Amino acid sequence: MIVRNLGPVDVMSKEDIERIHEISLEVLQKEGIEFHNEEAREIFKNNGARVEGKNVYIPRKLVEEQLRIAPSSFDMHSRNPDRKVTIGNNNTVLAPGYGSPFVMDMETGKRRGSTFQDYIDFTKLAGASENIDVVGGVLVEPADIPDKIRHARMIYTGVKYTDKVLMGSAMGTKKARDSVEMASIIYGGEDYVKSHPVLVSLINTNSPLQFDNRMTEALMVYARYNQPTIISSLSMTGTTAPSTIAAALVQQNTEIIAGIALAQLVNPGAPVIYGSASSMVDLKTGNLAIGSPETAKMFGGTAQLARFYNIPSRGGGCLTDSIIPDAQSGYESMMVFLTTVCSGFNFVLHSAGLLENYMTMCFEKFIIDDEICGMAREYAGGIKVDEEYLGKTTILDVGSGGHYLSTDHTYRHMKELRQPDIGLRARYMSDRPLPDIVGRAAKRYKKIIEEYQAPELDRDVDKQLLAFLDGIV
Amino acid sequence: MIVRNLGPVDVMSKEDIERIHEISLEVLQKEGIEFHNEEAREIFKNNGARVEGKNVYIPRKLVEEQLRIAPSSFDMHSRNPDRKVTIGNNNTVLAPGYGSPFVMDMETGKRRGSTFQDYIDFTKLAGASENIDVVGGVLVEPADIPDKIRHARMIYTGVKYTDKVLMGSAMGTKKARDSVEMASIIYGGEDYVKSHPVLVSLINTNSPLQFDNRMTEALMVYARYNQPTIISSLSMTGTTAPSTIAAALVQQNTEIIAGIALAQLVNPGAPVIYGSASSMVDLKTGNLAIGSPETAKMFGGTAQLARFYNIPSRGGGCLTDSIIPDAQSGYESMMVFLTTVCSGFNFVLHSAGLLENYMTMCFEKFIIDDEICGMAREYAGGIKVDEEYLGKTTILDVGSGGHYLSTDHTYRHMKELRQPDIGLRARYMSDRPLPDIVGRAAKRYKKIIEEYQAPELDRDVDKQLLAFLDGIV
């Protein structure tokens, strides 16, 4: 968890934000938004919205009321009380890459389909990371195990190999319920789960202006169980969203606040996160441009809108369009991640491992991104200022032309400089051989996976979980 | 020139800044600061400071008065009126790497001594860059030409190959006067120079709490000619500065405001820039850690102190501790440069080309950094919000489940996405071969140097400058 001591960066004026809010309300009222799920439409209807076919026209008052009752922050719990995180305020909670179908093999230079073994290995890396707080999501899509069991195996892997906060499945009612049942086993009963957020799940909109059936089902399950959902738009400019950033923010905002309204109507006060994985499209090539400054700005606007609603936010990550961990991957990932943190996001998916926008996970990149996360954490921590740190006495003592190598003040503080991951890179002396950051990251991830010690899981819980997995048909 | 539409990031509270200011005044009054130049000491003495040996004890009132009369912004001119830049306000004016004794040869993987040919080649790259505004400084140290002529050859190269703003020599009275004489030739007389800032020069303090003779001489020459000086501390924590960031900022501030006071006493209202190249030292290895988050924070504090005094600021750059343009070089350079811009710095040396902290210039890195500069420029430009950009009509037109590929709004704006330097990198399709950003940067810099067209220099001016060069003995 990164704790920011720097104020969040605003990329727009207060007036701009209000205009976006106003247009969103107008769109919801005039144009409406499609909910492919019937129950969701019923809920809106019973609360005064007009429904025509799949389209729900939501009165502005109804939306505004729901936005007001969504909580501004909430705690998330895990099986290790020390791993509790607060979603909101000045915190940025980190989760690793999510959803990529491929893994990059740097030895062959080729990507291949992700496997369940990759899933386990990335879970170990996430477990070992000092920066990652949340596991159990779609770290990679393990396409070699059947779809019907995949969600449960992923949660089991998360809780078996780590004691960090878990993510739930967003793939329809059944898988969401399975997730909640597993959480009930892990945390000792449904009552505990209902009163403690323990599973955070990613609900994507279907841009423009739609919610599909599966994710809406999951949203409603989790809201009922008081489990947090990230209501996230992943629109792409010029294709599923308008091509300007401001207009893309309008459309995205319209979708997100409609989803938040639904969660609140299902269960007033249900924890939600205002989210985005929206990005620019380079219409010259048709490719996503998620490592672009425009995408970074759009994320900035997203975080600012969430602040306007006083609802926790999600966006950004260590994102790049490069397909290998090269200089481009480094500067793009740092740009997006640092602006993610400085924009004030409270939750970040994709904090480590992704290459080639969201398509590929890479073990070496995971190690490098973990370093980027640590650097951003240090930067966002701000500067410590008190009498000791201001060092007046030592400055007066040393005076002109002296040096600080042997002062007591230096002895007291010389170890405070954050050390870069030595296994990954040092601060180079000018002697050679040339550094090989990718090679060193490879050594490091292999060592972590090999030596990883999972925190012990209660035997009974383990047994019950395995029985639950066996019962899924 | 980057124009920021985002507010500057504060890394400390107003109270913290005031405490640093107060201690600095106390240090100047109690402990004093050494000026190795006699004339400077005389000037302070004549204005009420107490002088003992080389040490000048400056009353707080005297410092505060001088800080008040330093201008908050000023224009800098070049031989092309379109290249005029304003130092101050929301602008960030960029100059390339400065002072490195080595050049990295990526073909051999070895660094070698810089030459005058390197100087010319880097000048061409700076001339061709859309981001770099200022040339003529110590782009690299051309050790293969005699010291006595070096400063003049550098300025001549700057004006011969580009029409951008120039830097002057800070190496003592004679070289500063030579710089002003050359400026007088270029700009048609001393009177023009006296009333138009045309040469910006880098005056470094000698930490802790000293000003050496050479740079103080140059400071006074430039102040008399109304030419801007960057009064810059380059202290290193734990060695020439205390090891905590706050205390290092105190000492740095003490030095800088003493230098600014001298400039104002020499010529009230002389343009000055509050500057820093200070950095953290990793005391485990004794190496600089300029690509570290702590250095980025320290720069943030520097910019904030300059804002407190309402004086333009200098700091940061595309800085890294890596010795090759790898992922580390990418993420470190982006971190420092983006925070440089977002911290609100008005002038940035080291915007492009440096590797291995300040030791080595690299042609490939120059090209990559230029891309980083362009990305930061785009980010800092903020989000355009007006009726057209908010796109309400197009959102209502497309509605749920449609697409934006064929809307008029998309046609109007689809070309606005900033294109990354295509010669350098594309947004990769997932097909191969693997990208080679360093190889592409090499191709690109060679092409630029080969095809570079210098803006024509007035023949008479050229002749006079060459005669002046010949006259230096």
CSV table of N, CA, C and O in Angstrom, one decimal, chain B residues 25 27-35 38-63 65-66 258 261-262 265:
chain,number,residue,atom,x,y,z
B,25,LEU,N,18.3,31.8,6.7
B,25,LEU,CA,18.7,33.2,7.1
B,25,LEU,C,19.5,33.2,8.3
B,25,LEU,O,20.5,34.0,8.5
B,27,VAL,N,21.6,30.8,9.3
B,27,VAL,CA,22.9,30.3,9.0
B,27,VAL,C,23.7,31.4,8.3
B,27,VAL,O,24.9,31.6,8.7
B,28,LEU,N,23.1,32.1,7.4
B,28,LEU,CA,23.8,33.2,6.7
B,28,LEU,C,24.3,34.3,7.7
B,28,LEU,O,25.4,34.8,7.6
B,29,GLN,N,23.4,34.6,8.7
B,29,GLN,CA,23.8,35.6,9.7
B,29,GLN,C,24.8,35.1,10.7
B,29,GLN,O,25.7,35.8,11.0
B,30,LYS,N,24.6,33.9,11.2
B,30,LYS,CA,25.4,33.4,12.3
B,30,LYS,C,26.7,32.7,11.8
B,30,LYS,O,27.8,33.0,12.3
B,31,GLU,N,26.6,31.8,10.8
B,31,GLU,CA,27.7,31.0,10.4
B,31,GLU,C,28.4,31.7,9.2
B,31,GLU,O,29.6,31.6,9.0
B,32,GLY,N,27.6,32.4,8.4
B,32,GLY,CA,28.1,33.1,7.3
B,32,GLY,C,28.4,32.1,6.1
B,32,GLY,O,28.2,30.9,6.2
B,33,ILE,N,28.9,32.6,5.0
B,33,ILE,CA,29.2,31.8,3.8
B,33,ILE,C,30.5,32.4,3.2
B,33,ILE,O,30.7,33.6,3.2
B,34,GLU,N,31.3,31.5,2.7
B,34,GLU,CA,32.6,31.9,2.1
B,34,GLU,C,32.5,32.3,0.7
B,34,GLU,O,32.0,31.6,-0.1
B,35,PHE,N,33.0,33.6,0.4
B,35,PHE,CA,33.1,34.0,-1.0
B,35,PHE,C,34.6,34.1,-1.2
B,35,PHE,O,35.3,34.9,-0.6
B,38,GLU,N,37.3,38.5,-3.7
B,38,GLU,CA,37.4,39.6,-2.9
B,38,GLU,C,36.4,40.7,-3.2
B,38,GLU,O,35.8,41.3,-2.3
B,39,GLU,N,36.2,40.9,-4.5
B,39,GLU,CA,35.2,42.0,-4.9
B,39,GLU,C,33.8,41.7,-4.4
B,39,GLU,O,33.1,42.6,-3.9
B,40,ALA,N,33.5,40.4,-4.4
B,40,ALA,CA,32.1,40.0,-3.9
B,40,ALA,C,32.0,40.3,-2.4
B,40,ALA,O,31.0,40.9,-1.9
B,41,ARG,N,33.1,40.0,-1.7
B,41,ARG,CA,33.1,40.3,-0.2
B,41,ARG,C,33.0,41.8,0.0
B,41,ARG,O,32.2,42.2,0.9
B,42,GLU,N,33.7,42.6,-0.8
B,42,GLU,CA,33.6,44.1,-0.7
B,42,GLU,C,32.2,44.5,-0.9
B,42,GLU,O,31.7,45.4,-0.2
B,43,ILE,N,31.5,44.0,-1.9
B,43,ILE,CA,30.1,44.4,-2.2
B,43,ILE,C,29.2,44.1,-1.1
B,43,ILE,O,28.4,45.0,-0.6
B,44,PHE,N,29.4,42.9,-0.5
B,44,PHE,CA,28.5,42.6,0.7
B,44,PHE,C,28.9,43.5,1.8
B,44,PHE,O,28.0,44.0,2.5
B,45,LYS,N,30.2,43.8,2.0
B,45,LYS,CA,30.6,44.7,3.1
B,45,LYS,C,30.0,46.1,3.0
B,45,LYS,O,29.4,46.7,3.9
B,46,ASN,N,30.1,46.6,1.8
B,46,ASN,CA,29.5,47.9,1.5
B,46,ASN,C,28.0,48.0,1.7
B,46,ASN,O,27.5,49.1,1.8
B,47,ASN,N,27.4,46.8,1.7
B,47,ASN,CA,25.9,46.9,1.9
B,47,ASN,C,25.5,46.4,3.3
B,47,ASN,O,24.4,46.1,3.5
B,48,GLY,N,26.5,46.4,4.2
B,48,GLY,CA,26.2,46.2,5.6
B,48,GLY,C,26.5,44.8,6.2
B,48,GLY,O,26.1,44.5,7.3
B,49,ALA,N,27.1,43.9,5.3
B,49,ALA,CA,27.4,42.6,5.8
B,49,ALA,C,28.8,42.7,6.6
B,49,ALA,O,29.6,43.5,6.3
B,50,ARG,N,29.0,41.7,7.5
B,50,ARG,CA,30.2,41.7,8.2
B,50,ARG,C,31.1,40.7,7.5
B,50,ARG,O,30.6,39.6,7.1
B,51,VAL,N,32.4,41.0,7.3
B,51,VAL,CA,33.3,40.1,6.6
B,51,VAL,C,34.5,39.8,7.5
B,51,VAL,O,35.1,40.6,8.1
B,52,GLU,N,34.7,38.5,7.6
B,52,GLU,CA,35.9,38.0,8.4
B,52,GLU,C,36.6,37.0,7.5
B,52,GLU,O,36.1,35.9,7.3
B,53,GLY,N,37.9,37.4,7.1
B,53,GLY,CA,38.6,36.5,6.2
B,53,GLY,C,37.7,36.3,4.9
B,53,GLY,O,37.3,37.3,4.3
B,54,LYS,N,37.5,35.1,4.5
B,54,LYS,CA,36.7,34.9,3.3
B,54,LYS,C,35.2,34.8,3.7
B,54,LYS,O,34.3,34.7,2.8
B,55,ASN,N,34.9,34.8,4.9
B,55,ASN,CA,33.5,34.6,5.4
B,55,ASN,C,32.7,35.8,5.4
B,55,ASN,O,33.1,36.9,5.9
B,56,VAL,N,31.5,35.8,4.9
B,56,VAL,CA,30.6,36.9,4.8
B,56,VAL,C,29.4,36.6,5.7
B,56,VAL,O,28.7,35.5,5.5
B,57,TYR,N,29.1,37.4,6.7
B,57,TYR,CA,27.9,37.2,7.5
B,57,TYR,C,26.9,38.2,7.0
B,57,TYR,O,27.0,39.4,7.2
B,58,ILE,N,25.8,37.6,6.5
B,58,ILE,CA,24.9,38.5,5.8
B,58,ILE,C,23.6,38.7,6.7
B,58,ILE,O,22.9,37.7,7.0
B,59,PRO,N,23.3,39.9,7.0
B,59,PRO,CA,22.1,40.2,7.8
B,59,PRO,C,20.8,39.7,7.1
B,59,PRO,O,20.8,39.9,5.9
B,60,ARG,N,19.9,39.2,7.8
B,60,ARG,CA,18.7,38.7,7.2
B,60,ARG,C,17.9,39.7,6.4
B,60,ARG,O,17.4,39.4,5.3
B,61,LYS,N,17.9,40.9,6.9
B,61,LYS,CA,17.2,42.0,6.1
B,61,LYS,C,17.8,42.2,4.7
B,61,LYS,O,17.1,42.3,3.7
B,62,LEU,N,19.1,42.2,4.7
B,62,LEU,CA,19.8,42.4,3.4
B,62,LEU,C,19.4,41.3,2.4
B,62,LEU,O,19.1,41.5,1.2
B,63,VAL,N,19.4,40.0,2.9
B,63,VAL,CA,19.0,38.9,2.0
B,63,VAL,C,17.6,39.1,1.6
B,63,VAL,O,17.3,38.9,0.4
B,65,GLU,N,15.7,41.6,1.3
B,65,GLU,CA,15.5,42.7,0.3
B,65,GLU,C,15.9,42.3,-1.1
B,65,GLU,O,15.2,42.6,-2.0
B,66,GLN,N,17.0,41.6,-1.2
B,66,GLN,CA,17.5,41.2,-2.5
B,66,GLN,C,16.6,40.2,-3.1
B,66,GLN,O,16.4,40.2,-4.3
B,258,ALA,N,22.2,33.3,-1.1
B,258,ALA,CA,23.4,34.2,-0.9
B,258,ALA,C,23.9,34.6,-2.3
B,258,ALA,O,24.2,35.8,-2.5
B,261,ALA,N,21.5,37.1,-3.8
B,261,ALA,CA,21.7,38.4,-3.1
B,261,ALA,C,22.8,39.1,-3.8
B,261,ALA,O,22.7,40.3,-4.1
B,262,LEU,N,23.9,38.4,-4.0
B,262,LEU,CA,25.1,39.0,-4.7
B,262,LEU,C,24.7,39.6,-6.1
B,262,LEU,O,25.0,40.7,-6.4
B,265,LEU,N,22.8,42.7,-5.6
B,265,LEU,CA,23.6,43.8,-5.1
B,265,LEU,C,24.5,44.4,-6.2
B,265,LEU,O,24.7,45.6,-6.3
